[in-house]
Amino acid sequence: FTTNYFGDNNVLLENGGGVTTVSNCLVGHNFEKVSKHWYEEAANAGNLSFELIKAEDKVKYGKHYLKITSNNSGAVRNGIYQCSYMPDGDFTFSAYMRVVSGFEGENDGAYLSIYHSSETAAFVNSEKLKIPDDEFVRVSATYNGGDSGFCAAIMLDGAGVVEVYAPQFEYGAAPNSYNHISDSSFNIEGSWTLNSAEYYFEGGSS
């Protein structure tokens, strides 16, 4: 797998890649709502709490970040996820993350994970963040496979607090510029809303 780190000014620090057309396959990645689009991992068992915080001065994209608190020192792969169909090839999950406190155990930390929606295929993880920091860091994990449903998850092992914003699940072997549009690849049925009955498609019928 590939782990990429970007500074808050989006300057590449490690393991970059070429520029490609950017699609963000996630819905609700601006965290204006969390319960509607993101699902809790079955292992959570009430060990995690979530808080949406409006802080335009702290985030580079959007207006909100998600604060996740784990109160269980024995937690493993607790978190939230979304699933989307991905074609054959490389695809990458990235997000801006900042550890606030905790994660004192040797294997503790906050990280990103990609796994098959059937949960039978091997998953790949980004490296874990465990040291508190004043700045957000962009973290990513890349998987090679596809032509199936895959899930992108924000995970926590152990007890601690992490803040997250601008997650992106996209095609390609490296994270690209953040795309603000939800499900810009039209992978998820019902993610777009038709506001008018009077519409047409060029070259087609109404």
XYZ file of N, CA and C in Angstrom:
618
model
N 0.832 -1.188 0.000
C 0.000 0.000 0.000
C 0.872 1.245 0.000
N 0.251 2.365 -0.233
C 0.979 3.634 -0.265
C 0.384 4.571 0.765
N 1.203 5.196 1.562
C 0.764 6.195 2.517
C 1.356 7.527 2.125
N 0.519 8.531 1.983
C 0.971 9.852 1.585
C 0.671 10.851 2.679
N 1.600 11.744 2.936
C 1.409 12.800 3.911
C 1.526 14.148 3.210
N 0.550 15.019 3.469
C 0.547 16.358 2.928
C 0.441 17.341 4.084
N 1.176 18.436 4.010
C 1.032 19.483 5.006
C -0.276 20.213 4.826
N -0.639 21.054 5.795
C -1.905 21.767 5.745
C -1.980 22.734 4.577
N -0.830 23.087 4.016
C -0.821 23.929 2.818
C -0.845 23.093 1.551
N -1.110 21.786 1.699
C -1.245 20.837 0.603
C 0.060 20.619 -0.145
N 1.192 20.863 0.504
C 2.487 20.583 -0.089
C 2.842 19.127 0.181
N 3.230 18.405 -0.872
C 3.543 16.995 -0.737
C 4.778 16.791 0.131
N 4.644 15.930 1.146
C 5.764 15.634 2.016
C 6.358 14.267 1.709
N 5.543 13.344 1.194
C 6.027 11.982 0.983
C 5.140 11.250 -0.001
N 5.749 10.475 -0.927
C 5.052 9.547 -1.819
C 3.960 10.222 -2.638
N 4.325 11.095 -3.534
C 3.364 11.802 -4.378
C 3.029 11.037 -5.627
N 2.226 11.636 -6.497
C 1.827 11.010 -7.744
C 1.417 12.053 -8.748
N 0.973 11.588 -9.925
C 0.604 12.510 -10.986
C -0.765 13.103 -10.772
N -1.101 14.095 -11.571
C -2.389 14.769 -11.497
C -3.384 14.043 -12.390
N -4.574 13.750 -11.889
C -5.610 13.086 -12.657
C -6.937 13.804 -12.420
N -7.958 13.406 -13.223
C -9.298 13.926 -12.993
C -9.784 13.444 -11.629
N -10.286 14.354 -10.816
C -10.610 14.029 -9.434
C -12.087 13.710 -9.278
N -12.400 12.540 -8.752
C -13.760 12.174 -8.376
C -13.758 11.816 -6.908
N -14.716 12.364 -6.168
C -14.868 11.981 -4.766
C -16.111 11.112 -4.650
N -15.912 9.832 -4.377
C -17.017 8.877 -4.367
C -17.834 8.895 -3.076
N -17.424 9.692 -2.102
C -18.129 9.749 -0.820
C -19.301 10.720 -0.866
N -20.272 10.494 0.007
C -21.408 11.389 0.201
C -21.308 11.963 1.617
N -21.593 13.243 1.750
C -21.551 13.850 3.077
C -20.152 13.991 3.629
N -19.176 14.134 2.750
C -17.794 14.243 3.216
C -17.454 15.627 3.767
N -18.394 16.573 3.647
C -18.177 17.892 4.266
C -18.594 17.900 5.738
N -19.136 16.786 6.217
C -19.502 16.601 7.621
C -20.505 17.637 8.128
N -21.384 18.107 7.243
C -22.491 18.917 7.736
C -23.505 18.023 8.443
N -23.534 16.752 8.053
C -24.290 15.726 8.757
C -23.412 14.478 8.778
N -23.494 13.699 9.831
C -22.697 12.476 9.866
C -23.562 11.225 9.895
N -24.674 11.248 10.601
C -25.476 10.039 10.775
C -26.174 9.617 9.488
N -26.429 10.555 8.576
C -27.197 10.248 7.379
C -26.394 9.460 6.354
N -25.109 9.693 6.273
C -24.317 9.110 5.200
C -23.228 8.148 5.678
N -22.791 8.297 6.912
C -21.730 7.458 7.441
C -22.309 6.408 8.370
N -21.714 5.220 8.362
C -22.193 4.119 9.184
C -21.126 3.748 10.213
N -21.587 3.372 11.401
C -20.653 2.963 12.440
C -20.241 1.505 12.241
N -18.964 1.233 12.501
C -18.484 -0.141 12.454
C -19.195 -0.967 13.524
N -19.421 -2.235 13.204
C -20.133 -3.113 14.130
C -19.386 -3.278 15.453
N -18.064 -3.122 15.412
C -17.254 -3.315 16.619
C -17.336 -2.145 17.588
N -17.986 -1.053 17.194
C -17.981 0.145 18.043
C -18.590 -0.095 19.414
N -19.731 -0.768 19.444
C -20.381 -1.148 20.711
C -20.525 0.027 21.674
N -20.832 1.208 21.129
C -21.049 2.372 21.967
C -19.790 2.984 22.540
N -18.650 2.551 22.058
C -17.390 3.043 22.613
C -16.963 4.382 22.021
N -17.586 4.791 20.922
C -17.195 6.017 20.240
C -18.288 7.071 20.341
N -17.869 8.331 20.395
C -18.811 9.447 20.308
C -18.341 10.384 19.204
N -19.305 11.089 18.612
C -19.019 11.945 17.467
C -19.591 13.334 17.710
N -18.847 14.340 17.270
C -19.296 15.724 17.411
C -18.922 16.499 16.152
N -19.931 17.122 15.537
C -19.685 17.980 14.375
C -19.376 19.381 14.878
N -18.257 19.930 14.448
C -17.822 21.237 14.926
C -17.639 22.188 13.752
N -18.294 23.341 13.841
C -18.133 24.362 12.813
C -16.944 25.239 13.178
N -15.961 25.259 12.296
C -14.727 26.001 12.590
C -14.044 26.353 11.274
N -14.591 27.352 10.583
C -14.055 27.734 9.283
C -12.611 28.198 9.375
N -12.201 28.678 10.542
C -10.838 29.174 10.698
C -9.821 28.043 10.849
N -10.298 26.804 11.099
C -9.385 25.690 11.324
C -9.253 24.770 10.120
N -10.246 24.773 9.225
C -10.225 23.836 8.099
C -10.008 24.578 6.791
N -9.327 23.914 5.875
C -9.023 24.518 4.582
C -10.192 24.391 3.619
N -10.980 23.311 3.771
C -12.097 23.049 2.880
C -13.377 22.910 3.698
N -14.453 23.554 3.243
C -15.721 23.466 3.941
C -15.756 24.300 5.212
N -16.694 23.949 6.097
C -16.898 24.712 7.327
C -16.824 23.868 8.586
N -16.813 22.541 8.430
C -16.917 21.674 9.597
C -15.796 20.637 9.639
N -15.526 20.163 10.845
C -14.735 18.951 10.994
C -15.459 18.019 11.966
N -15.088 16.765 11.927
C -15.709 15.754 12.779
C -14.733 15.380 13.890
N -15.192 15.498 15.125
C -14.399 15.102 16.285
C -14.862 13.716 16.738
N -13.929 12.754 16.782
C -14.243 11.384 17.177
C -13.502 11.070 18.472
N -14.238 10.607 19.466
C -13.644 10.284 20.761
C -13.843 8.805 21.064
N -12.749 8.098 21.338
C -12.805 6.705 21.762
C -12.481 6.643 23.252
N -13.376 6.033 24.025
C -13.190 5.930 25.470
C -12.765 4.542 25.914
N -12.436 3.688 24.961
C -12.100 2.300 25.273
C -10.649 2.026 24.896
N -9.802 1.796 25.903
C -8.389 1.551 25.641
C -8.160 0.238 24.888
N -9.155 -0.644 24.899
C -9.027 -1.915 24.192
C -9.678 -1.930 22.827
N -10.135 -0.778 22.360
C -10.831 -0.710 21.076
C -9.904 -1.083 19.925
N -10.440 -1.841 18.969
C -9.704 -2.202 17.754
C -10.625 -2.001 16.554
N -10.183 -1.210 15.602
C -10.946 -0.930 14.378
C -12.345 -0.393 14.686
N -12.432 0.506 15.627
C -13.656 1.260 15.841
C -13.668 2.444 14.879
N -14.841 2.842 14.392
C -14.875 3.987 13.496
C -16.144 4.072 12.685
N -16.067 4.814 11.579
C -17.189 5.008 10.664
C -16.728 4.734 9.239
N -17.700 4.394 8.356
C -17.314 4.019 6.996
C -18.421 4.354 5.998
N -18.024 4.359 4.714
C -18.929 4.390 3.569
C -18.418 3.387 2.551
N -19.344 2.834 1.752
C -18.960 1.892 0.704
C -19.368 2.425 -0.666
N -18.576 2.063 -1.683
C -18.827 2.519 -3.046
C -18.265 1.496 -4.021
N -18.880 1.408 -5.206
C -18.311 0.556 -6.261
C -17.053 1.213 -6.803
N -15.982 0.423 -6.978
C -14.740 0.926 -7.552
C -14.323 0.042 -8.712
N -13.913 0.630 -9.853
C -13.488 -0.159 -11.011
C -12.098 -0.747 -10.794
N -11.665 -1.607 -11.736
C -10.324 -2.170 -11.653
C -9.271 -1.070 -11.676
N -8.213 -1.264 -10.898
C -7.123 -0.296 -10.875
C -6.843 0.189 -9.469
N -6.105 1.272 -9.381
C -5.770 1.852 -8.086
C -6.855 2.818 -7.625
N -7.120 2.842 -6.324
C -7.978 3.873 -5.754
C -7.473 4.222 -4.364
N -7.743 5.460 -3.956
C -7.111 6.034 -2.771
C -8.137 6.678 -1.857
N -7.965 6.476 -0.567
C -8.780 7.130 0.455
C -7.870 8.066 1.235
N -8.269 9.323 1.355
C -7.452 10.302 2.076
C -8.343 11.174 2.956
N -7.732 11.832 3.915
C -8.439 12.766 4.788
C -7.413 13.595 5.541
N -7.851 14.772 5.985
C -7.041 15.602 6.869
C -7.371 15.203 8.298
N -6.329 14.876 9.091
C -6.544 14.360 10.440
C -5.610 15.064 11.426
N -6.088 15.135 12.672
C -5.284 15.725 13.747
C -5.606 15.018 15.054
N -4.595 14.439 15.685
C -4.783 13.821 16.999
C -4.802 14.918 18.054
N -5.811 14.868 18.905
C -5.961 15.860 19.970
C -5.343 15.352 21.266
N -5.631 14.095 21.606
C -5.118 13.536 22.858
C -5.240 12.022 22.840
N -4.571 11.366 23.808
C -4.706 9.931 23.999
C -3.760 9.106 23.155
N -4.217 7.873 22.834
C -3.473 6.900 22.033
C -2.095 6.622 22.648
N -2.099 6.193 23.902
C -0.855 5.985 24.622
C -0.319 4.565 24.484
N -1.166 3.622 24.038
C -0.715 2.249 23.854
C 0.185 2.101 22.637
N 1.006 1.066 22.632
C 1.976 0.866 21.551
C 1.308 0.761 20.188
N 0.156 0.109 20.113
C -0.531 -0.102 18.838
C -1.724 0.821 18.646
N -1.863 1.804 19.518
C -2.987 2.734 19.421
C -2.769 3.755 18.311
N -3.864 4.385 17.878
C -3.751 5.460 16.905
C -4.999 5.609 16.066
N -5.021 6.680 15.270
C -6.103 6.947 14.325
C -5.559 6.768 12.915
N -6.370 6.193 12.033
C -5.879 5.866 10.697
C -7.044 5.692 9.729
N -6.721 5.541 8.447
C -7.702 5.282 7.403
C -7.570 3.836 6.943
N -8.677 3.260 6.493
C -8.670 1.869 6.066
C -9.549 1.680 4.833
N -9.112 0.805 3.931
C -9.920 0.387 2.779
C -10.101 -1.123 2.878
N -11.348 -1.593 2.748
C -11.575 -3.030 2.768
C -12.745 -3.381 1.859
N -12.810 -4.635 1.445
C -13.878 -5.108 0.572
C -15.193 -5.082 1.335
N -16.264 -4.724 0.645
C -17.554 -4.586 1.322
C -18.061 -5.907 1.890
N -17.574 -7.032 1.377
C -17.941 -8.335 1.939
C -17.113 -8.657 3.180
N -16.070 -7.839 3.429
C -15.165 -8.006 4.557
C -14.443 -9.349 4.533
N -14.290 -9.938 3.342
C -13.542 -11.188 3.221
C -12.155 -10.945 2.633
N -11.985 -9.866 1.876
C -10.685 -9.567 1.281
C -9.809 -8.818 2.279
N -8.510 -8.923 2.090
C -7.577 -8.220 2.971
C -7.765 -6.721 2.835
N -7.640 -5.987 3.940
C -7.754 -4.544 3.908
C -6.372 -3.917 3.948
N -6.307 -2.644 3.555
C -5.060 -1.880 3.669
C -5.327 -0.679 4.549
N -4.337 -0.316 5.330
C -4.459 0.812 6.245
C -3.380 1.845 5.961
N -3.698 3.088 6.269
C -2.652 4.100 6.319
C -1.831 3.875 7.590
N -0.720 4.548 7.714
C -0.003 4.521 8.980
C -0.829 5.256 10.032
N -0.613 4.891 11.290
C -1.399 5.465 12.371
C -0.813 6.794 12.841
N -1.736 7.712 13.177
C -1.355 8.942 13.858
C -1.656 8.759 15.341
N -0.695 9.056 16.202
C -0.918 8.863 17.637
C -0.378 10.002 18.487
N 0.412 10.890 17.890
C 1.009 11.991 18.644
C 0.167 13.248 18.458
N -0.280 13.886 19.536
C -1.067 15.123 19.418
C -0.315 16.181 18.613
N -1.089 16.919 17.800
C -0.503 17.922 16.918
C -1.442 19.119 16.834
N -0.879 20.296 16.608
C -1.694 21.506 16.460
C -2.241 21.653 15.050
N -1.650 20.946 14.080
C -2.043 21.100 12.685
C -2.598 19.792 12.127
N -3.504 19.942 11.148
C -4.021 18.790 10.423
C -2.975 18.304 9.423
N -2.929 16.989 9.229
C -2.047 16.358 8.252
C -2.904 15.508 7.330
N -2.635 15.565 6.044
C -3.392 14.737 5.113
C -2.755 13.351 5.041
N -3.555 12.342 5.330
C -3.109 10.954 5.368
C -3.869 10.179 4.302
N -3.243 9.168 3.706
C -3.961 8.386 2.701
C -3.499 6.940 2.676
N -4.363 6.083 2.120
C -4.039 4.685 1.864
C -4.508 4.366 0.449
N -3.746 3.539 -0.275
C -4.064 3.201 -1.657
C -4.180 1.691 -1.813
N -5.182 1.270 -2.570
C -5.430 -0.154 -2.807
C -5.480 -0.419 -4.308
N -4.974 -1.577 -4.731
C -5.059 -1.980 -6.135
C -5.987 -3.169 -6.238
N -7.063 -2.987 -6.982
C -8.048 -4.055 -7.120
C -9.235 -3.515 -7.878
N -10.400 -3.639 -7.296
C -11.572 -3.003 -7.868
C -12.545 -3.948 -8.539
N -13.440 -3.335 -9.349
C -14.561 -4.004 -9.992
C -15.440 -4.672 -8.946
N -15.657 -3.955 -7.854
C -16.461 -4.493 -6.765
C -16.752 -3.374 -5.772
N -17.469 -3.703 -4.708
C -17.754 -2.726 -3.669
C -16.642 -2.697 -2.635
N -16.197 -1.487 -2.311
C -15.160 -1.317 -1.299
C -15.598 -0.245 -0.314
N -15.093 -0.376 0.917
C -15.453 0.565 1.966
C -14.242 1.396 2.368
N -14.492 2.671 2.623
C -13.480 3.597 3.114
C -13.850 3.946 4.546
N -12.931 3.717 5.480
C -13.250 3.863 6.899
C -12.234 4.742 7.606
N -12.755 5.531 8.565
C -11.926 6.292 9.492
C -11.907 5.498 10.791
N -10.723 5.037 11.198
C -10.616 4.068 12.281
C -9.820 4.611 13.472
N -10.138 4.064 14.653
C -9.375 4.348 15.859
C -9.093 3.040 16.592
N -7.857 2.862 17.018
C -7.486 1.770 17.910
C -7.080 2.378 19.251
N -7.650 1.868 20.342
C -7.336 2.391 21.657
C -8.158 3.625 21.998
N -7.841 4.240 23.124
C -8.560 5.426 23.592
C -7.836 6.682 23.125
N -8.620 7.646 22.625
C -8.030 8.895 22.171
C -9.050 9.750 21.460
N -8.615 10.927 21.029
C -9.482 11.878 20.338
C -8.800 12.317 19.056
N -9.547 12.283 17.941
C -9.014 12.717 16.656
C -10.041 13.619 15.971
N -9.564 14.581 15.217
C -10.416 15.455 14.410
C -10.118 15.187 12.941
N -11.181 15.185 12.118
C -11.050 14.798 10.708
C -11.884 15.736 9.839
N -11.362 16.077 8.657
C -12.179 16.776 7.659
C -11.697 16.433 6.263
N -12.539 16.748 5.273
C -12.255 16.578 3.842
C -11.800 15.172 3.458
N -12.538 14.126 3.891
C -12.184 12.791 3.397
C -12.526 12.658 1.912
N -11.723 11.886 1.186
C -11.936 11.718 -0.256
C -11.584 10.289 -0.658
N -12.507 9.641 -1.366
C -12.320 8.283 -1.889
C -12.338 8.406 -3.399
N -11.200 8.149 -4.060
C -11.063 8.511 -5.476
C -10.293 7.457 -6.253
N -10.385 7.553 -7.575
C -9.626 6.692 -8.462
C -8.195 7.222 -8.561
N -7.221 6.306 -8.611
C -5.833 6.711 -8.763
C -4.974 6.277 -7.596
N -3.651 6.330 -7.809
C -2.691 5.805 -6.842
C -2.189 6.841 -5.850
N -2.728 8.064 -5.911
C -2.304 9.117 -4.976
C -3.456 10.100 -4.806
N -3.548 10.760 -3.657
C -4.623 11.735 -3.454
C -4.411 12.976 -4.296
N -5.508 13.485 -4.835
C -5.482 14.710 -5.618
C -6.185 15.834 -4.861
N -6.315 16.976 -5.497
C -6.989 18.110 -4.871
C -8.388 17.704 -4.430
N -8.817 18.225 -3.313
C -10.110 17.854 -2.734
C -11.260 18.306 -3.622
N -12.190 17.395 -3.892
C -13.392 17.674 -4.677
C -14.558 17.857 -3.701
N -15.178 19.046 -3.710
C -16.246 19.369 -2.758
C -17.561 18.659 -3.075
N -17.735 18.148 -4.305
C -19.022 17.586 -4.720
C -19.184 16.171 -4.184
N -20.328 15.905 -3.561
C -20.608 14.567 -3.049
C -20.905 13.612 -4.196
N -20.335 12.412 -4.120
C -20.537 11.353 -5.110
C -20.418 11.908 -6.525
N -19.316 12.534 -6.832
C -19.125 13.144 -8.152
C -18.982 12.107 -9.252
N -18.844 10.827 -8.901
C -18.766 9.758 -9.895
C -20.107 9.061 -10.109
N -21.171 9.521 -9.420
C -22.515 8.951 -9.537
C -22.536 7.451 -9.207
N -21.805 7.047 -8.186
C -21.746 5.633 -7.800
C -22.877 5.220 -6.874
N -23.435 6.174 -6.127
C -24.381 5.840 -5.064
C -25.772 6.343 -5.434
N -26.706 5.413 -5.580
C -28.074 5.771 -5.958
C -28.710 6.653 -4.891
N -29.340 7.748 -5.326
C -30.037 8.630 -4.406
C -29.176 9.710 -3.793
N -27.892 9.783 -4.186
C -27.025 10.800 -3.595
C -27.227 12.171 -4.219
N -27.869 12.215 -5.389
C -28.198 13.488 -6.040
C -29.707 13.682 -5.996
N -30.159 14.936 -5.838
C -31.583 15.256 -5.727
C -32.014 16.111 -6.903
N -33.124 15.717 -7.546
C -33.694 16.492 -8.648
C -34.685 17.497 -8.064
N -34.423 18.778 -8.263
C -35.241 19.824 -7.651
C -36.343 20.355 -8.551
N -36.347 19.971 -9.821
C -37.344 20.499 -10.742
C -37.829 19.387 -11.649
N -39.131 19.408 -11.969
C -39.692 18.427 -12.894
C -39.404 18.799 -14.339
N -38.984 20.032 -14.578
C -38.696 20.486 -15.935
C -37.193 20.427 -16.172
N -36.765 19.353 -16.779
C -35.344 19.185 -17.048
C -35.184 18.438 -18.368
N -33.999 18.461 -18.929
C -33.732 17.746 -20.149
C -32.257 17.338 -20.193
N -32.009 16.350 -21.046
C -30.638 15.949 -21.304
C -30.314 16.290 -22.739
N -29.202 16.958 -22.986
C -28.832 17.326 -24.355
C -28.682 16.064 -25.193
N -29.346 16.061 -26.343
C -29.261 14.933 -27.228
C -30.196 13.802 -26.848
N -30.971 13.981 -25.797
C -31.884 12.931 -25.347
C -33.279 13.475 -25.135
N -34.094 12.683 -24.486
C -35.476 13.084 -24.242
C -35.628 13.633 -22.850
N -36.693 14.379 -22.619
C -36.940 14.958 -21.300
C -37.579 13.939 -20.390
